[in-house]
Amino acid sequence: MSFAELKAIAKPLEDVFAVWGFGGGWAIDGTIGQVTRDHHDVDIYVLREDLPEWREVWPEALWYKMVGDREVELGEDEIPEASVTTLHVRDGEAFYEILLMNTKGEDWVYDGDARVKMPVEEAFVAGVERLPFLNPAIALLIKSQGIREKDAKDFKAVLPFLSEFERKWLALALQTVYGEHIWMDHLQGDK
């Protein structure tokens, strides 16, 4: 998959007023400005409270919430409880994985630890080709839960591109959630 394909996915979403961004490895590559590895899916991060607007984007689609590893049909006006973070949207041949982000006031709040937050206005950034991406520091925090080989590679690849704010925020978030984390020493060092 390429940035051109991401751009094609983003095209019909240009009129959406809600904030959103591509996440996962795409948030990393969008920050770097080049595709660093194969991506097998596209995660779209949205704010939970904006779900009604997203339902209007794909009005004929079939919407499912993920409960464990099962797809359960989402009710017409249902906004799933906070424990449900993943939705699957099937619109004809198209499939979208939507990840719901919780907020409190003007802040995004991390599902893994409500003490970790970031202003919503900083949780999404414009990356390559002006496409919207999840802030790479948030993407890395999410990846820090169970580091796979691709997550370690993503961290190493994006580290020189993180702003001082993103480095400090991620270091504090990792300390808050884990106390100690393998990535913390790398975040304290020079760029």
PDB file of C-alpha atoms in Angstrom:
ATOM      1  CA  MET A   1       0.000   0.000   0.000  1.00  0.00           C
ATOM      2  CA  SER A   2       1.174   3.541  -0.745  1.00  0.00           C
ATOM      3  CA  PHE A   3       0.462   7.131   0.240  1.00  0.00           C
ATOM      4  CA  ALA A   4      -1.469   7.450  -3.048  1.00  0.00           C
ATOM      5  CA  GLU A   5      -3.805   4.684  -1.852  1.00  0.00           C
ATOM      6  CA  LEU A   6      -4.196   6.437   1.509  1.00  0.00           C
ATOM      7  CA  LYS A   7      -5.030   9.620  -0.371  1.00  0.00           C
ATOM      8  CA  ALA A   8      -7.750   7.724  -2.266  1.00  0.00           C
ATOM      9  CA  ILE A   9      -9.219   6.523   1.048  1.00  0.00           C
ATOM     10  CA  ALA A  10      -9.071  10.075   2.443  1.00  0.00           C
ATOM     11  CA  LYS A  11     -10.696  11.718  -0.611  1.00  0.00           C
ATOM     12  CA  PRO A  12     -14.330  10.909   0.307  1.00  0.00           C
ATOM     13  CA  LEU A  13     -13.603  12.006   3.891  1.00  0.00           C
ATOM     14  CA  GLU A  14     -12.599  15.569   2.962  1.00  0.00           C
ATOM     15  CA  ASP A  15     -16.039  16.916   3.871  1.00  0.00           C
ATOM     16  CA  VAL A  16     -16.066  15.330   7.324  1.00  0.00           C
ATOM     17  CA  PHE A  17     -15.879  18.074   9.939  1.00  0.00           C
ATOM     18  CA  ALA A  18     -14.850  15.709  12.724  1.00  0.00           C
ATOM     19  CA  VAL A  19     -11.153  15.278  13.458  1.00  0.00           C
ATOM     20  CA  TRP A  20      -9.619  11.992  12.402  1.00  0.00           C
ATOM     21  CA  GLY A  21      -6.353  10.466  11.297  1.00  0.00           C
ATOM     22  CA  PHE A  22      -4.660   7.363   9.986  1.00  0.00           C
ATOM     23  CA  GLY A  23      -2.994   5.458  12.813  1.00  0.00           C
ATOM     24  CA  GLY A  24      -0.745   2.493  13.465  1.00  0.00           C
ATOM     25  CA  GLY A  25       2.287   2.169  11.228  1.00  0.00           C
ATOM     26  CA  TRP A  26       0.809   4.731   8.840  1.00  0.00           C
ATOM     27  CA  ALA A  27       1.071   7.392  11.579  1.00  0.00           C
ATOM     28  CA  ILE A  28       4.776   6.586  11.766  1.00  0.00           C
ATOM     29  CA  ASP A  29       5.342   6.621   7.997  1.00  0.00           C
ATOM     30  CA  GLY A  30       3.234   9.776   7.609  1.00  0.00           C
ATOM     31  CA  THR A  31       5.552  11.524  10.066  1.00  0.00           C
ATOM     32  CA  ILE A  32       8.693  10.254   8.353  1.00  0.00           C
ATOM     33  CA  GLY A  33       7.376  11.034   4.869  1.00  0.00           C
ATOM     34  CA  GLN A  34       8.082   7.673   3.298  1.00  0.00           C
ATOM     35  CA  VAL A  35       6.760   4.127   3.452  1.00  0.00           C
ATOM     36  CA  THR A  36       9.213   2.182   5.623  1.00  0.00           C
ATOM     37  CA  ARG A  37       7.469  -1.209   5.631  1.00  0.00           C
ATOM     38  CA  ASP A  38       4.485  -3.138   4.287  1.00  0.00           C
ATOM     39  CA  HIS A  39       1.143  -2.255   5.837  1.00  0.00           C
ATOM     40  CA  HIS A  40      -1.577  -4.888   5.796  1.00  0.00           C
ATOM     41  CA  ASP A  41      -4.430  -2.659   6.916  1.00  0.00           C
ATOM     42  CA  VAL A  42      -5.462   0.932   7.464  1.00  0.00           C
ATOM     43  CA  ASP A  43      -6.612   2.104  10.888  1.00  0.00           C
ATOM     44  CA  ILE A  44      -8.743   5.248  11.025  1.00  0.00           C
ATOM     45  CA  TYR A  45      -8.822   6.913  14.451  1.00  0.00           C
ATOM     46  CA  VAL A  46     -11.866   9.023  15.324  1.00  0.00           C
ATOM     47  CA  LEU A  47     -13.302  10.556  18.481  1.00  0.00           C
ATOM     48  CA  ARG A  48     -16.044   8.420  20.028  1.00  0.00           C
ATOM     49  CA  GLU A  49     -18.395  11.406  20.319  1.00  0.00           C
ATOM     50  CA  ASP A  50     -18.117  11.999  16.553  1.00  0.00           C
ATOM     51  CA  LEU A  51     -19.466   8.547  15.679  1.00  0.00           C
ATOM     52  CA  PRO A  52     -22.894   9.871  14.525  1.00  0.00           C
ATOM     53  CA  GLU A  53     -21.149  12.036  11.911  1.00  0.00           C
ATOM     54  CA  TRP A  54     -19.113   9.043  10.727  1.00  0.00           C
ATOM     55  CA  ARG A  55     -22.290   6.982  10.372  1.00  0.00           C
ATOM     56  CA  GLU A  56     -23.447   9.623   7.852  1.00  0.00           C
ATOM     57  CA  VAL A  57     -20.262   9.149   5.782  1.00  0.00           C
ATOM     58  CA  TRP A  58     -21.166   5.526   5.047  1.00  0.00           C
ATOM     59  CA  PRO A  59     -24.974   5.476   5.505  1.00  0.00           C
ATOM     60  CA  GLU A  60     -25.507   2.200   3.618  1.00  0.00           C
ATOM     61  CA  ALA A  61     -22.596   0.402   5.264  1.00  0.00           C
ATOM     62  CA  LEU A  62     -22.831  -2.439   7.729  1.00  0.00           C
ATOM     63  CA  TRP A  63     -21.336  -1.383  11.069  1.00  0.00           C
ATOM     64  CA  TYR A  64     -19.977  -3.833  13.633  1.00  0.00           C
ATOM     65  CA  LYS A  65     -18.389  -3.383  17.026  1.00  0.00           C
ATOM     66  CA  MET A  66     -15.653  -5.753  18.073  1.00  0.00           C
ATOM     67  CA  VAL A  67     -16.498  -7.539  21.312  1.00  0.00           C
ATOM     68  CA  GLY A  68     -13.468  -9.659  22.082  1.00  0.00           C
ATOM     69  CA  ASP A  69     -12.705 -11.216  18.725  1.00  0.00           C
ATOM     70  CA  ARG A  70     -16.352 -11.261  17.551  1.00  0.00           C
ATOM     71  CA  GLU A  71     -18.120  -8.804  15.278  1.00  0.00           C
ATOM     72  CA  VAL A  72     -21.467  -7.738  16.759  1.00  0.00           C
ATOM     73  CA  GLU A  73     -23.789  -5.571  14.697  1.00  0.00           C
ATOM     74  CA  LEU A  74     -23.843  -1.976  15.913  1.00  0.00           C
ATOM     75  CA  GLY A  75     -27.318  -0.577  16.577  1.00  0.00           C
ATOM     76  CA  GLU A  76     -28.497   2.249  14.299  1.00  0.00           C
ATOM     77  CA  ASP A  77     -27.946   5.075  16.803  1.00  0.00           C
ATOM     78  CA  GLU A  78     -25.670   3.169  19.157  1.00  0.00           C
ATOM     79  CA  ILE A  79     -22.497   4.686  20.502  1.00  0.00           C
ATOM     80  CA  PRO A  80     -20.694   1.746  22.090  1.00  0.00           C
ATOM     81  CA  GLU A  81     -19.530   1.777  25.695  1.00  0.00           C
ATOM     82  CA  ALA A  82     -15.983   2.922  26.431  1.00  0.00           C
ATOM     83  CA  SER A  83     -14.619  -0.639  26.548  1.00  0.00           C
ATOM     84  CA  VAL A  84     -15.395  -1.059  22.826  1.00  0.00           C
ATOM     85  CA  THR A  85     -12.594   0.611  20.893  1.00  0.00           C
ATOM     86  CA  THR A  86     -12.759  -1.032  17.459  1.00  0.00           C
ATOM     87  CA  LEU A  87     -15.453  -0.909  14.786  1.00  0.00           C
ATOM     88  CA  HIS A  88     -15.541  -2.651  11.429  1.00  0.00           C
ATOM     89  CA  VAL A  89     -17.325  -0.923   8.574  1.00  0.00           C
ATOM     90  CA  ARG A  90     -18.239  -2.833   5.421  1.00  0.00           C
ATOM     91  CA  ASP A  91     -19.416  -0.630   2.572  1.00  0.00           C
ATOM     92  CA  GLY A  92     -19.762  -2.811  -0.509  1.00  0.00           C
ATOM     93  CA  GLU A  93     -16.260  -4.060  -1.294  1.00  0.00           C
ATOM     94  CA  ALA A  94     -14.628  -1.495   1.006  1.00  0.00           C
ATOM     95  CA  PHE A  95     -13.626  -2.391   4.561  1.00  0.00           C
ATOM     96  CA  TYR A  96     -12.598   0.157   7.192  1.00  0.00           C
ATOM     97  CA  GLU A  97     -11.269  -0.420  10.686  1.00  0.00           C
ATOM     98  CA  ILE A  98     -12.337   2.483  12.870  1.00  0.00           C
ATOM     99  CA  LEU A  99     -10.690   2.967  16.254  1.00  0.00           C
ATOM    100  CA  LEU A 100     -12.613   5.038  18.770  1.00  0.00           C
ATOM    101  CA  MET A 101     -10.740   7.507  20.943  1.00  0.00           C
ATOM    102  CA  ASN A 102     -12.155   8.632  24.263  1.00  0.00           C
ATOM    103  CA  THR A 103     -12.088  12.244  25.356  1.00  0.00           C
ATOM    104  CA  LYS A 104     -12.633  14.213  28.524  1.00  0.00           C
ATOM    105  CA  GLY A 105     -13.256  17.883  27.917  1.00  0.00           C
ATOM    106  CA  GLU A 106     -10.781  19.024  25.266  1.00  0.00           C
ATOM    107  CA  ASP A 107      -8.378  16.133  25.884  1.00  0.00           C
ATOM    108  CA  TRP A 108      -7.919  12.734  24.296  1.00  0.00           C
ATOM    109  CA  VAL A 109      -7.637  10.163  27.110  1.00  0.00           C
ATOM    110  CA  TYR A 110      -5.603   6.965  26.774  1.00  0.00           C
ATOM    111  CA  ASP A 111      -7.710   3.827  27.162  1.00  0.00           C
ATOM    112  CA  GLY A 112      -4.919   2.058  29.037  1.00  0.00           C
ATOM    113  CA  ASP A 113      -4.561   4.716  31.752  1.00  0.00           C
ATOM    114  CA  ALA A 114      -6.845   7.749  32.100  1.00  0.00           C
ATOM    115  CA  ARG A 115      -3.992   9.762  33.657  1.00  0.00           C
ATOM    116  CA  VAL A 116      -2.418   9.917  30.197  1.00  0.00           C
ATOM    117  CA  LYS A 117      -3.969  12.559  27.974  1.00  0.00           C
ATOM    118  CA  MET A 118      -3.194  15.016  25.206  1.00  0.00           C
ATOM    119  CA  PRO A 119      -5.180  17.977  23.891  1.00  0.00           C
ATOM    120  CA  VAL A 120      -7.329  16.775  20.976  1.00  0.00           C
ATOM    121  CA  GLU A 121      -5.907  19.586  18.821  1.00  0.00           C
ATOM    122  CA  GLU A 122      -2.457  17.959  19.175  1.00  0.00           C
ATOM    123  CA  ALA A 123      -3.622  14.328  18.945  1.00  0.00           C
ATOM    124  CA  PHE A 124      -3.844  14.539  15.150  1.00  0.00           C
ATOM    125  CA  VAL A 125      -1.205  15.997  12.839  1.00  0.00           C
ATOM    126  CA  ALA A 126      -0.878  16.732   9.144  1.00  0.00           C
ATOM    127  CA  GLY A 127       1.761  14.499   7.619  1.00  0.00           C
ATOM    128  CA  VAL A 128       2.991  13.662   4.143  1.00  0.00           C
ATOM    129  CA  GLU A 129       0.731  14.982   1.355  1.00  0.00           C
ATOM    130  CA  ARG A 130      -1.183  16.895   4.095  1.00  0.00           C
ATOM    131  CA  LEU A 131      -2.934  13.662   5.050  1.00  0.00           C
ATOM    132  CA  PRO A 132      -4.237  13.501   8.638  1.00  0.00           C
ATOM    133  CA  PHE A 133      -2.398  11.148  10.982  1.00  0.00           C
ATOM    134  CA  LEU A 134      -2.569  10.204  14.625  1.00  0.00           C
ATOM    135  CA  ASN A 135       0.197  11.979  16.532  1.00  0.00           C
ATOM    136  CA  PRO A 136       3.200   9.609  16.324  1.00  0.00           C
ATOM    137  CA  ALA A 137       3.717   9.813  20.104  1.00  0.00           C
ATOM    138  CA  ILE A 138       0.201   8.439  20.650  1.00  0.00           C
ATOM    139  CA  ALA A 139       0.752   5.788  17.970  1.00  0.00           C
ATOM    140  CA  LEU A 140       3.936   4.697  19.757  1.00  0.00           C
ATOM    141  CA  LEU A 141       2.212   4.643  23.146  1.00  0.00           C
ATOM    142  CA  ILE A 142      -0.421   2.314  21.703  1.00  0.00           C
ATOM    143  CA  LYS A 143       2.327   0.165  20.151  1.00  0.00           C
ATOM    144  CA  SER A 144       4.187   0.036  23.510  1.00  0.00           C
ATOM    145  CA  GLN A 145       1.624  -2.333  25.046  1.00  0.00           C
ATOM    146  CA  GLY A 146       3.116  -5.480  23.540  1.00  0.00           C
ATOM    147  CA  ILE A 147       6.089  -4.634  21.377  1.00  0.00           C
ATOM    148  CA  ARG A 148       6.205  -6.693  18.205  1.00  0.00           C
ATOM    149  CA  GLU A 149       9.157  -6.625  15.814  1.00  0.00           C
ATOM    150  CA  LYS A 150       7.382  -4.130  13.537  1.00  0.00           C
ATOM    151  CA  ASP A 151       6.646  -1.862  16.527  1.00  0.00           C
ATOM    152  CA  ALA A 152      10.327  -1.800  17.513  1.00  0.00           C
ATOM    153  CA  LYS A 153      11.245  -0.970  13.900  1.00  0.00           C
ATOM    154  CA  ASP A 154       8.601   1.777  13.796  1.00  0.00           C
ATOM    155  CA  PHE A 155       9.993   3.289  17.014  1.00  0.00           C
ATOM    156  CA  LYS A 156      13.560   3.253  15.708  1.00  0.00           C
ATOM    157  CA  ALA A 157      12.528   4.710  12.333  1.00  0.00           C
ATOM    158  CA  VAL A 158      10.456   7.611  13.692  1.00  0.00           C
ATOM    159  CA  LEU A 159      12.595   8.538  16.709  1.00  0.00           C
ATOM    160  CA  PRO A 160      14.699  11.159  14.836  1.00  0.00           C
ATOM    161  CA  PHE A 161      11.500  12.768  13.531  1.00  0.00           C
ATOM    162  CA  LEU A 162       9.777  13.253  16.898  1.00  0.00           C
ATOM    163  CA  SER A 163       9.563  16.815  18.163  1.00  0.00           C
ATOM    164  CA  GLU A 164      10.864  17.646  21.621  1.00  0.00           C
ATOM    165  CA  PHE A 165       7.237  17.874  22.810  1.00  0.00           C
ATOM    166  CA  GLU A 166       6.435  14.417  21.397  1.00  0.00           C
ATOM    167  CA  ARG A 167       9.553  12.868  22.965  1.00  0.00           C
ATOM    168  CA  LYS A 168       8.844  14.361  26.390  1.00  0.00           C
ATOM    169  CA  TRP A 169       5.147  13.509  26.207  1.00  0.00           C
ATOM    170  CA  LEU A 170       5.853   9.889  25.228  1.00  0.00           C
ATOM    171  CA  ALA A 171       8.532   9.473  27.926  1.00  0.00           C
ATOM    172  CA  LEU A 172       6.142  10.780  30.589  1.00  0.00           C
ATOM    173  CA  ALA A 173       3.273   8.640  29.261  1.00  0.00           C
ATOM    174  CA  LEU A 174       5.434   5.496  29.310  1.00  0.00           C
ATOM    175  CA  GLN A 175       6.615   6.300  32.844  1.00  0.00           C
ATOM    176  CA  THR A 176       3.028   6.891  33.982  1.00  0.00           C
ATOM    177  CA  VAL A 177       1.725   3.659  32.473  1.00  0.00           C
ATOM    178  CA  TYR A 178       4.659   1.288  33.057  1.00  0.00           C
ATOM    179  CA  GLY A 179       7.098   2.907  35.482  1.00  0.00           C
ATOM    180  CA  GLU A 180       9.953   1.574  33.333  1.00  0.00           C
ATOM    181  CA  HIS A 181       9.914   0.865  29.597  1.00  0.00           C
ATOM    182  CA  ILE A 182      12.609  -0.182  27.132  1.00  0.00           C
ATOM    183  CA  TRP A 183      12.034   2.921  24.971  1.00  0.00           C
ATOM    184  CA  MET A 184      12.458   5.513  27.739  1.00  0.00           C
ATOM    185  CA  ASP A 185      16.265   5.774  27.578  1.00  0.00           C
ATOM    186  CA  HIS A 186      16.112   6.407  23.818  1.00  0.00           C
ATOM    187  CA  LEU A 187      13.626   9.247  24.326  1.00  0.00           C
ATOM    188  CA  GLN A 188      15.897  11.034  26.813  1.00  0.00           C
ATOM    189  CA  GLY A 189      18.929  11.053  24.514  1.00  0.00           C
ATOM    190  CA  ASP A 190      19.866  13.488  21.776  1.00  0.00           C
ATOM    191  CA  LYS A 191      18.003  13.449  18.504  1.00  0.00           C
TER     192      LYS A 191
END
